[in-house]
Short mmCIF file of C-alpha atoms in Angstrom, two decimals:
data_model
loop_
_atom_site.label_atom_id
_atom_site.label_comp_id
_atom_site.label_asym_id
_atom_site.label_seq_id
_atom_site.Cartn_x
_atom_site.Cartn_y
_atom_site.Cartn_z
CA MET X 206 114.56 84.86 111.42
CA LYS X 207 113.76 83.07 108.04
CA VAL X 208 113.14 85.14 105.06
CA LEU X 209 111.52 84.38 101.84
CA LEU X 210 112.89 85.80 98.80
CA ARG X 211 111.48 85.23 95.04
CA ASN X 212 112.33 85.58 91.29
CA PRO X 213 114.14 83.24 92.12
CA ARG X 214 112.17 81.58 95.43
CA ARG X 215 114.91 81.04 97.57
CA GLU X 216 115.08 80.56 101.47
CA ILE X 217 116.97 82.50 104.15
CA GLU X 218 118.28 83.03 107.35
CA VAL X 219 119.19 86.42 108.83
CA ALA X 220 120.36 87.19 112.84
CA GLY X 221 121.20 90.80 114.61
CA ILE X 222 118.58 92.72 112.53
CA SER X 223 115.79 94.64 114.54
CA SER X 224 113.74 96.56 112.08
CA VAL X 225 112.46 96.15 108.24
CA ALA X 226 114.48 99.17 107.15
CA LYS X 227 117.59 97.43 108.38
CA LEU X 228 116.47 94.09 107.17
CA LEU X 229 116.57 96.21 103.55
CA LYS X 230 119.54 97.88 104.05
CA HIS X 231 121.33 94.51 105.28
CA LEU X 232 120.18 92.77 102.26
CA ASP X 233 121.25 95.89 99.56
CA ILE X 234 116.68 96.67 99.04
CA VAL X 235 115.85 99.42 97.54
CA SER X 236 112.57 99.82 99.07
CA GLU X 237 110.19 100.97 96.70
CA SER X 238 110.79 97.58 94.47
CA VAL X 239 108.89 95.71 97.82
CA LEU X 240 106.46 94.84 100.20
CA VAL X 241 107.41 93.20 103.56
CA ILE X 242 105.24 90.88 104.74
CA CYS X 243 105.44 89.66 108.72
CA ASN X 244 104.22 87.01 109.71
CA ASP X 245 101.80 86.84 106.68
CA GLU X 246 100.94 90.60 107.59
CA LEU X 247 102.07 93.74 105.66
CA VAL X 248 104.69 95.70 107.55
CA THR X 249 105.93 99.77 107.26
CA ARG X 250 109.43 100.16 107.07
CA ASP X 251 110.27 101.14 110.78
CA ALA X 252 108.52 97.64 111.93
CA GLN X 253 110.41 96.14 114.24
CA LEU X 254 111.54 92.59 113.89
CA ARG X 255 112.02 89.21 116.07
CA GLU X 256 114.61 86.48 115.17
CA THR X 257 111.06 83.84 115.36
CA ASP X 258 109.68 86.10 112.80
CA SER X 259 108.35 84.82 109.67
CA ILE X 260 109.70 87.53 107.00
CA GLU X 261 108.62 87.56 103.28
CA ILE X 262 109.89 90.02 100.87
CA ARG X 263 107.45 90.45 97.82
CA PRO X 264 109.09 91.88 94.80
CA VAL X 265 106.45 94.42 93.28
CA VAL X 266 108.18 95.16 89.88
CA SER X 267 107.01 93.89 86.85
CA GLY X 268 108.10 93.46 83.19
CA GLY X 269 106.25 93.85 80.03
CA ALA X 270 105.09 97.74 78.33
CA MET Z 146 103.92 104.38 111.77
CA LYS Z 147 100.42 105.66 112.50
CA CYS Z 148 97.60 106.07 109.26
CA ARG Z 149 97.51 109.30 108.13
CA ARG Z 150 93.85 109.26 108.14
CA CYS Z 151 92.67 107.89 110.94
CA LYS Z 152 95.99 107.60 113.33
CA GLY Z 153 95.22 103.48 113.19
CA ALA Z 154 98.58 101.74 113.29
CA ALA Z 155 99.52 101.98 109.24
CA VAL Z 156 100.32 98.46 107.41
CA ILE Z 157 101.67 100.01 103.93
CA ASP Z 158 103.63 103.35 104.18
CA VAL Z 159 103.30 105.56 100.40
CA ARG Z 160 106.93 107.95 100.53
CA ARG Z 161 105.43 110.11 97.62
CA HIS Z 162 102.58 111.13 99.65
CA ASN Z 163 104.53 111.36 102.62
CA ALA Z 164 101.93 109.31 103.93
CA ALA Z 165 101.39 105.80 105.87
CA PHE Z 166 97.80 103.49 105.87
CA CYS Z 167 95.80 101.12 107.71
CA LYS Z 168 94.16 98.68 105.50
CA ASP Z 169 90.76 100.83 105.32
CA CYS Z 170 92.20 103.86 104.69
CA PHE Z 171 94.70 102.59 102.30
CA ASN Z 172 91.71 100.56 100.17
CA HIS Z 173 89.67 104.63 100.17
CA HIS Z 174 93.37 106.41 98.97
CA CYS Z 175 92.83 103.47 96.09
CA VAL Z 176 89.61 103.99 95.39
CA GLU Z 177 90.33 107.58 95.27
CA GLN Z 178 93.28 107.49 93.29
CA VAL Z 179 91.24 105.84 90.65
CA ARG Z 180 88.33 107.68 90.87
CA ARG Z 181 90.35 111.19 90.24
CA ALA Z 182 92.00 109.61 87.31
CA ILE Z 183 89.20 108.89 86.21
CA HIS Z 184 87.89 111.99 85.99
CA ASP Z 185 90.74 113.83 85.23
CA PHE Z 186 91.46 112.24 82.39
CA ASP Z 187 87.53 111.80 81.23
CA MET Z 188 88.37 108.46 81.08
CA LEU Z 189 84.98 106.75 81.33
CA GLN Z 190 80.75 107.77 81.38
CA PRO Z 191 79.17 105.57 84.72
CA THR Z 192 77.08 103.55 81.58
CA ASP Z 193 80.09 102.43 79.75
CA ARG Z 194 80.97 98.63 78.99
CA VAL Z 195 83.95 98.17 79.71
CA LEU Z 196 86.33 95.24 78.70
CA VAL Z 197 89.21 94.60 81.43
CA ALA Z 198 92.58 93.08 79.67
CA VAL Z 199 93.38 91.20 82.63
CA SER Z 200 96.57 88.78 82.65
CA GLY Z 201 96.87 87.13 86.13
CA GLY Z 202 99.22 90.07 87.63
CA LYS Z 203 98.66 92.62 90.71
CA ASP Z 204 97.58 95.53 88.60
CA SER Z 205 95.02 94.09 85.83
CA LEU Z 206 93.66 92.06 88.81
CA ALA Z 207 93.17 95.35 90.97
CA VAL Z 208 91.95 97.46 88.36
CA TRP Z 209 89.44 95.25 87.74
CA ASP Z 210 88.64 94.44 91.32
CA LEU Z 211 88.23 98.61 92.08
CA LEU Z 212 86.00 99.55 88.80
CA ILE Z 213 83.74 97.41 90.06
CA GLN Z 214 83.54 98.39 93.38
CA LEU Z 215 82.92 102.10 91.46
CA GLY Z 216 80.00 100.20 89.98
CA TYR Z 217 81.36 99.98 86.37
CA GLN Z 218 80.15 96.92 84.28
CA ALA Z 219 82.85 95.84 83.93
CA ASP Z 220 83.73 92.67 82.12
CA GLY Z 221 87.52 91.03 81.97
CA LEU Z 222 89.37 89.34 78.76
CA TYR Z 223 92.43 87.10 79.35
CA ILE Z 224 94.94 86.52 76.82
CA GLY Z 225 96.41 82.76 76.70
CA LEU Z 226 100.33 83.63 75.35
CA GLY Z 227 101.32 79.95 75.09
CA ILE Z 228 104.22 80.76 77.62
CA GLY Z 229 104.16 77.48 79.27
CA GLU Z 230 103.54 77.55 83.12
CA TYR Z 231 103.71 81.31 83.45
CA SER Z 232 100.60 81.33 81.14
CA ASN Z 233 98.99 77.99 82.30
CA GLU Z 234 99.20 79.84 86.40
CA SER Z 235 98.48 82.91 85.36
CA GLY Z 236 95.09 81.93 83.45
CA ARG Z 237 94.17 80.40 86.61
CA PHE Z 238 94.74 83.41 89.18
CA VAL Z 239 92.48 85.01 86.53
CA ARG Z 240 89.35 82.44 86.69
CA ASP Z 241 89.22 82.05 89.39
CA PHE Z 242 88.99 85.75 90.12
CA ALA Z 243 86.05 85.80 88.08
CA VAL Z 244 84.34 82.83 89.07
CA GLU Z 245 84.48 83.91 93.00
CA ARG Z 246 82.96 87.32 92.19
CA GLU Z 247 80.96 85.91 89.54
CA LEU Z 248 82.26 88.52 86.94
CA LYS Z 249 82.15 88.21 82.69
CA LEU Z 250 85.27 86.71 81.31
CA ILE Z 251 86.47 86.19 77.82
CA GLU Z 252 89.24 84.18 76.78
CA VAL Z 253 91.20 84.61 73.61
CA ASP Z 254 93.89 81.86 73.06
CA LEU Z 255 97.08 82.45 71.32
CA PRO Z 256 98.07 79.05 70.17
CA ASN Z 257 94.81 77.50 69.50
CA ASP Z 258 93.07 80.76 67.85
CA TYR Z 259 96.23 81.98 66.08
CA GLY Z 260 97.83 79.04 65.40
CA PHE Z 261 101.46 80.60 67.38
CA ASP Z 262 102.40 81.30 71.16
CA ILE Z 263 105.12 83.38 72.12
CA PRO Z 264 107.98 82.16 72.78
CA LYS Z 265 107.64 80.74 68.35
CA GLY Z 266 106.28 83.62 67.14
CA SER Z 267 109.06 85.60 68.58
CA GLU Z 268 111.88 83.38 67.66
CA ALA Z 269 110.64 83.11 64.35
CA ALA Z 270 109.95 86.80 63.63
CA ARG Z 271 113.28 87.89 65.25
CA ARG Z 272 111.32 90.29 67.76
CA ALA Z 273 112.57 90.22 71.17
CA PRO Z 274 109.45 88.43 73.11
CA CYS Z 275 108.12 91.65 75.36
CA SER Z 276 107.86 92.75 71.27
CA ALA Z 277 106.11 90.03 70.26
CA CYS Z 278 103.29 89.57 73.09
CA GLY Z 279 102.90 93.48 73.43
CA LEU Z 280 102.38 94.19 69.51
CA SER Z 281 99.87 90.69 69.97
CA LYS Z 282 98.12 91.74 73.33
CA ARG Z 283 97.09 95.23 71.98
CA HIS Z 284 95.71 93.61 68.83
CA LEU Z 285 93.67 91.21 70.51
CA PHE Z 286 92.44 93.52 73.44
CA ASN Z 287 91.11 96.03 70.36
CA GLN Z 288 89.96 93.29 68.04
CA ALA Z 289 88.06 91.71 71.13
CA ALA Z 290 86.26 95.09 72.53
CA MET Z 291 85.54 96.18 68.63
CA ASP Z 292 83.72 92.62 68.61
CA GLY Z 293 82.06 92.69 71.76
CA GLY Z 294 81.04 96.39 71.05
CA TYR Z 295 82.56 97.78 74.06
CA ASP Z 296 83.11 101.41 74.76
CA VAL Z 297 86.61 100.92 75.92
CA VAL Z 298 89.41 99.06 76.95
CA VAL Z 299 91.09 99.23 80.49
CA THR Z 300 94.57 98.05 80.73
CA GLY Z 301 96.57 97.59 83.92
CA HIS Z 302 99.39 100.02 83.77
CA ASN Z 303 100.38 101.98 86.32
CA LEU Z 304 102.59 104.82 87.26
CA ASP Z 305 105.45 103.00 87.27
CA ASP Z 306 105.22 101.37 84.32
CA GLU Z 307 103.85 104.87 82.10
CA ALA Z 308 107.22 106.43 83.89
CA ALA Z 309 109.23 103.78 82.36
CA VAL Z 310 107.59 103.78 79.49
CA LEU Z 311 108.41 107.33 79.05
CA MET Z 312 111.71 107.51 79.92
CA GLY Z 313 112.68 104.94 77.05
CA ASN Z 314 111.02 106.90 74.96
CA VAL Z 315 112.54 110.08 76.05
CA LEU Z 316 116.25 108.49 75.92
CA ARG Z 317 115.21 107.72 72.02
CA TRP Z 318 113.07 111.59 71.74
CA GLU Z 319 110.59 108.97 70.08
CA ALA Z 320 108.07 111.19 68.75
CA GLY Z 321 104.98 109.33 68.04
CA TYR Z 322 105.64 107.21 71.01
CA LEU Z 323 105.71 110.43 73.17
CA ALA Z 324 102.24 111.55 71.41
CA ARG Z 325 100.47 108.15 72.18
CA GLN Z 326 101.81 108.29 75.49
CA PHE Z 327 98.68 109.40 78.00
CA PRO Z 328 96.09 108.36 80.20
CA VAL Z 329 93.54 108.42 77.80
CA LEU Z 330 93.39 107.13 73.66
CA GLN Z 331 89.99 108.04 72.21
CA ALA Z 332 88.40 106.53 69.69
CA SER Z 333 88.59 106.02 66.20
CA VAL Z 334 87.73 104.58 63.14
CA GLY Z 335 89.30 100.62 64.26
CA PHE Z 336 90.53 101.42 67.07
CA ALA Z 337 88.64 101.25 70.46
CA LYS Z 338 88.86 104.00 73.70
CA LYS Z 339 91.93 103.21 75.75
CA VAL Z 340 92.60 103.92 79.07
CA LYS Z 341 94.66 103.61 82.37
CA PRO Z 342 93.25 104.17 85.59
CA LEU Z 343 96.03 103.19 87.67
CA VAL Z 344 98.41 105.94 86.76
CA LYS Z 345 98.28 108.32 89.70
CA LEU Z 346 98.97 104.79 91.85
CA GLY Z 347 102.22 103.19 92.08
CA GLU Z 348 103.15 99.72 91.12
CA ARG Z 349 104.14 98.84 95.51
CA GLU Z 350 100.59 100.16 95.97
CA MET Z 351 98.87 97.80 93.73
CA ALA Z 352 100.63 95.05 95.32
CA ALA Z 353 99.48 95.96 98.57
CA TYR Z 354 96.17 96.40 97.20
CA CYS Z 355 95.55 92.40 96.13
CA VAL Z 356 97.94 91.46 99.76
CA LEU Z 357 95.42 93.59 101.75
CA ASN Z 358 92.68 92.40 99.95
CA GLY Z 359 93.30 89.03 99.26
CA ILE Z 360 93.36 89.01 95.57
CA ASP Z 361 96.05 86.14 94.81
CA TYR Z 362 97.88 87.03 91.51
CA ILE Z 363 101.22 85.38 89.75
CA ILE Z 364 104.01 86.23 92.00
CA GLU Z 365 107.16 85.28 89.71
CA GLU Z 366 107.83 87.23 86.69
CA CYS Z 367 107.16 86.49 83.30
CA PRO Z 368 109.84 84.04 82.27
CA MET Z 369 110.80 85.77 78.54
CA ALA Z 370 110.79 89.08 80.50
CA ALA Z 371 113.99 88.71 82.28
CA GLY Z 372 116.63 91.47 81.95
CA ASN Z 373 114.21 93.43 79.53
CA ARG Z 374 115.06 96.92 79.18
CA HIS Z 375 111.53 98.37 80.50
CA LEU Z 376 112.96 96.32 83.88
CA GLY Z 377 116.18 98.29 83.43
CA TYR Z 378 114.53 101.86 83.82
CA LYS Z 379 111.95 100.89 86.76
CA GLU Z 380 115.45 99.92 88.69
CA ILE Z 381 116.89 103.94 87.74
CA LEU Z 382 113.48 104.78 88.28
CA ASN Z 383 113.13 103.23 91.39
CA GLN Z 384 117.14 103.95 93.14
CA LEU Z 385 115.37 107.88 92.11
CA GLU Z 386 112.29 107.60 93.92
CA GLU Z 387 114.63 106.38 97.01
CA GLN Z 388 116.72 109.05 96.88
CA SER Z 389 114.03 111.47 96.18
CA PRO Z 390 110.25 110.36 96.83
CA GLY Z 391 107.72 111.82 93.92
CA ALA Z 392 110.19 111.89 91.48
CA LYS Z 393 108.40 109.72 89.53
CA THR Z 394 105.01 111.14 89.60
CA ALA Z 395 106.87 115.05 89.10
CA PHE Z 396 108.38 113.21 85.42
CA LEU Z 397 105.15 111.24 84.84
CA ALA Z 398 102.70 114.14 85.56
CA GLY Z 399 105.06 116.82 84.22
CA PHE Z 400 105.28 114.91 81.03
CA PHE Z 401 101.11 115.11 80.73
CA ASP Z 402 100.95 118.51 81.87
CA LYS Z 403 103.71 120.16 80.23
CA ALA Z 404 104.85 118.01 76.99
CA HIS Z 405 102.50 115.84 75.64
CA LYS Z 406 100.45 118.65 73.74
CA ARG Z 407 103.96 119.10 71.84
CA PHE Z 408 103.75 115.69 70.34
CA ALA Z 409 100.01 115.78 69.60
CA GLU Z 410 99.91 116.52 65.70
CA VAL Z 411 102.52 114.12 65.30
CA ALA Z 412 99.59 111.43 66.13
CA VAL Z 413 97.50 113.36 63.84
CA GLN Z 414 100.40 113.15 61.35
CA GLU Z 415 100.58 109.11 61.64
CA ARG Z 416 96.59 108.65 62.26
CA GLU Z 417 95.95 110.41 58.05
CA THR Z 418 98.42 107.07 56.72
CA LEU Z 419 96.69 104.51 58.71
CA GLN Z 420 94.65 101.96 55.96
CA PRO Z 421 92.94 98.63 57.02
CA CYS Z 422 95.14 95.65 57.06
CA ALA Z 423 94.66 94.35 53.78
CA GLN Z 424 94.02 90.42 55.76
CA CYS Z 425 92.24 91.13 59.04
CA SER Z 426 91.09 95.18 58.34
CA ALA Z 427 92.76 95.95 61.12
CA PRO Z 428 94.26 99.97 61.66
CA THR Z 429 97.83 99.56 60.20
CA THR Z 430 100.02 102.47 58.23
CA ASN Z 431 101.51 99.13 56.24
CA GLU Z 432 99.64 97.01 54.13
CA VAL Z 433 99.57 94.12 56.42
CA CYS Z 434 99.58 94.31 59.56
CA ALA Z 435 102.08 93.96 62.17
CA PHE Z 436 100.21 91.12 64.39
CA CYS Z 437 99.34 89.21 61.22
CA ARG Z 438 102.47 89.76 59.98
CA LEU Z 439 104.04 87.89 62.87
CA GLN Z 440 101.18 85.20 62.36
CA VAL Z 441 102.61 84.73 58.43
CA ARG Z 442 106.22 84.25 59.93
CA ALA Z 443 105.12 82.14 62.95
CA THR Z 444 103.01 80.04 61.04
CA GLY Z 445 103.22 80.43 57.09
CA ILE Z 446 99.37 80.72 57.54
CA THR Z 447 98.57 83.87 55.47
CA ILE Z 448 94.74 84.37 57.02
CA GLY Z 449 94.12 87.02 60.41
CA THR Z 450 92.97 83.38 62.13
CA THR Z 451 93.05 80.24 62.45
CA ARG Z 452 89.68 79.68 64.13
#
């Protein structure tokens, strides 16, 4: 599946991952710091993924006090 | 996951509430959290003229949207900071949001109106960019509210922002900052009332609110914020939250409930030392306020504004 990451923006290919939670663990990303958007739809941690899915992992943490 | 409220398919999970929500019930959750914050901290009256400080980011656009939904008369204030394409893009998001909803937007442009931008200003004053940016925004938000006769300034600071600031203030035991860290700062001579209605909502919820409701916002991080201390505190707090959902809320709400009052006297003492800035008349503890000193260092101009 294609996975879009940001800050900096880049796209990677990931295979053999079956759920959002496993994808975040595979990429060593803390779930509290991102949203996961699958085929333009927001999804929860337990959502199942397919090899044909297009995923965006969108960071939610912004700087500045 | 199923929606906690309607049992339909969930689109967002909020672990600190041990809950997940569908779109409609999540929107209800966000509106209710803002309504409760406004009520619990006595932030706004129904007839208040509200000025929302908007940056083009998720939090400020979401809070503007939520306040309009709740029926408040809320205008926007955008400050152009002169941070290259980042500022150009963030300004476009704010203008598009205001035009689509037929909302009033006030704009202040730091380079055009005051003769300097954040990159040059921070370098000239030898301040961290986020420090120069923060002090400029606080000064200009307050000035715009006072000049425009607004009752209150709203900012999009959320639970994560406030927990990270609290962590930094506690690590250094900054008594003055702890005294002023509260969801409401009442109006006083020279200062408009300031409130933070998103204090019960996390930034993940605000990003989800924007995605679900088609609010376009600037996703990329400010290029000048990379590696700042505030982001480091957020990373640590999110790791704690991952292991112990609700940790950030317990930390922040516990401070408001149990510790904030212990620092209140420091704020009273600080207010007694305030005097009008010799250049712009804003309240300051020095002869010239920090914003005017920044402007002088960045431009050499010794008046409050080039306008």
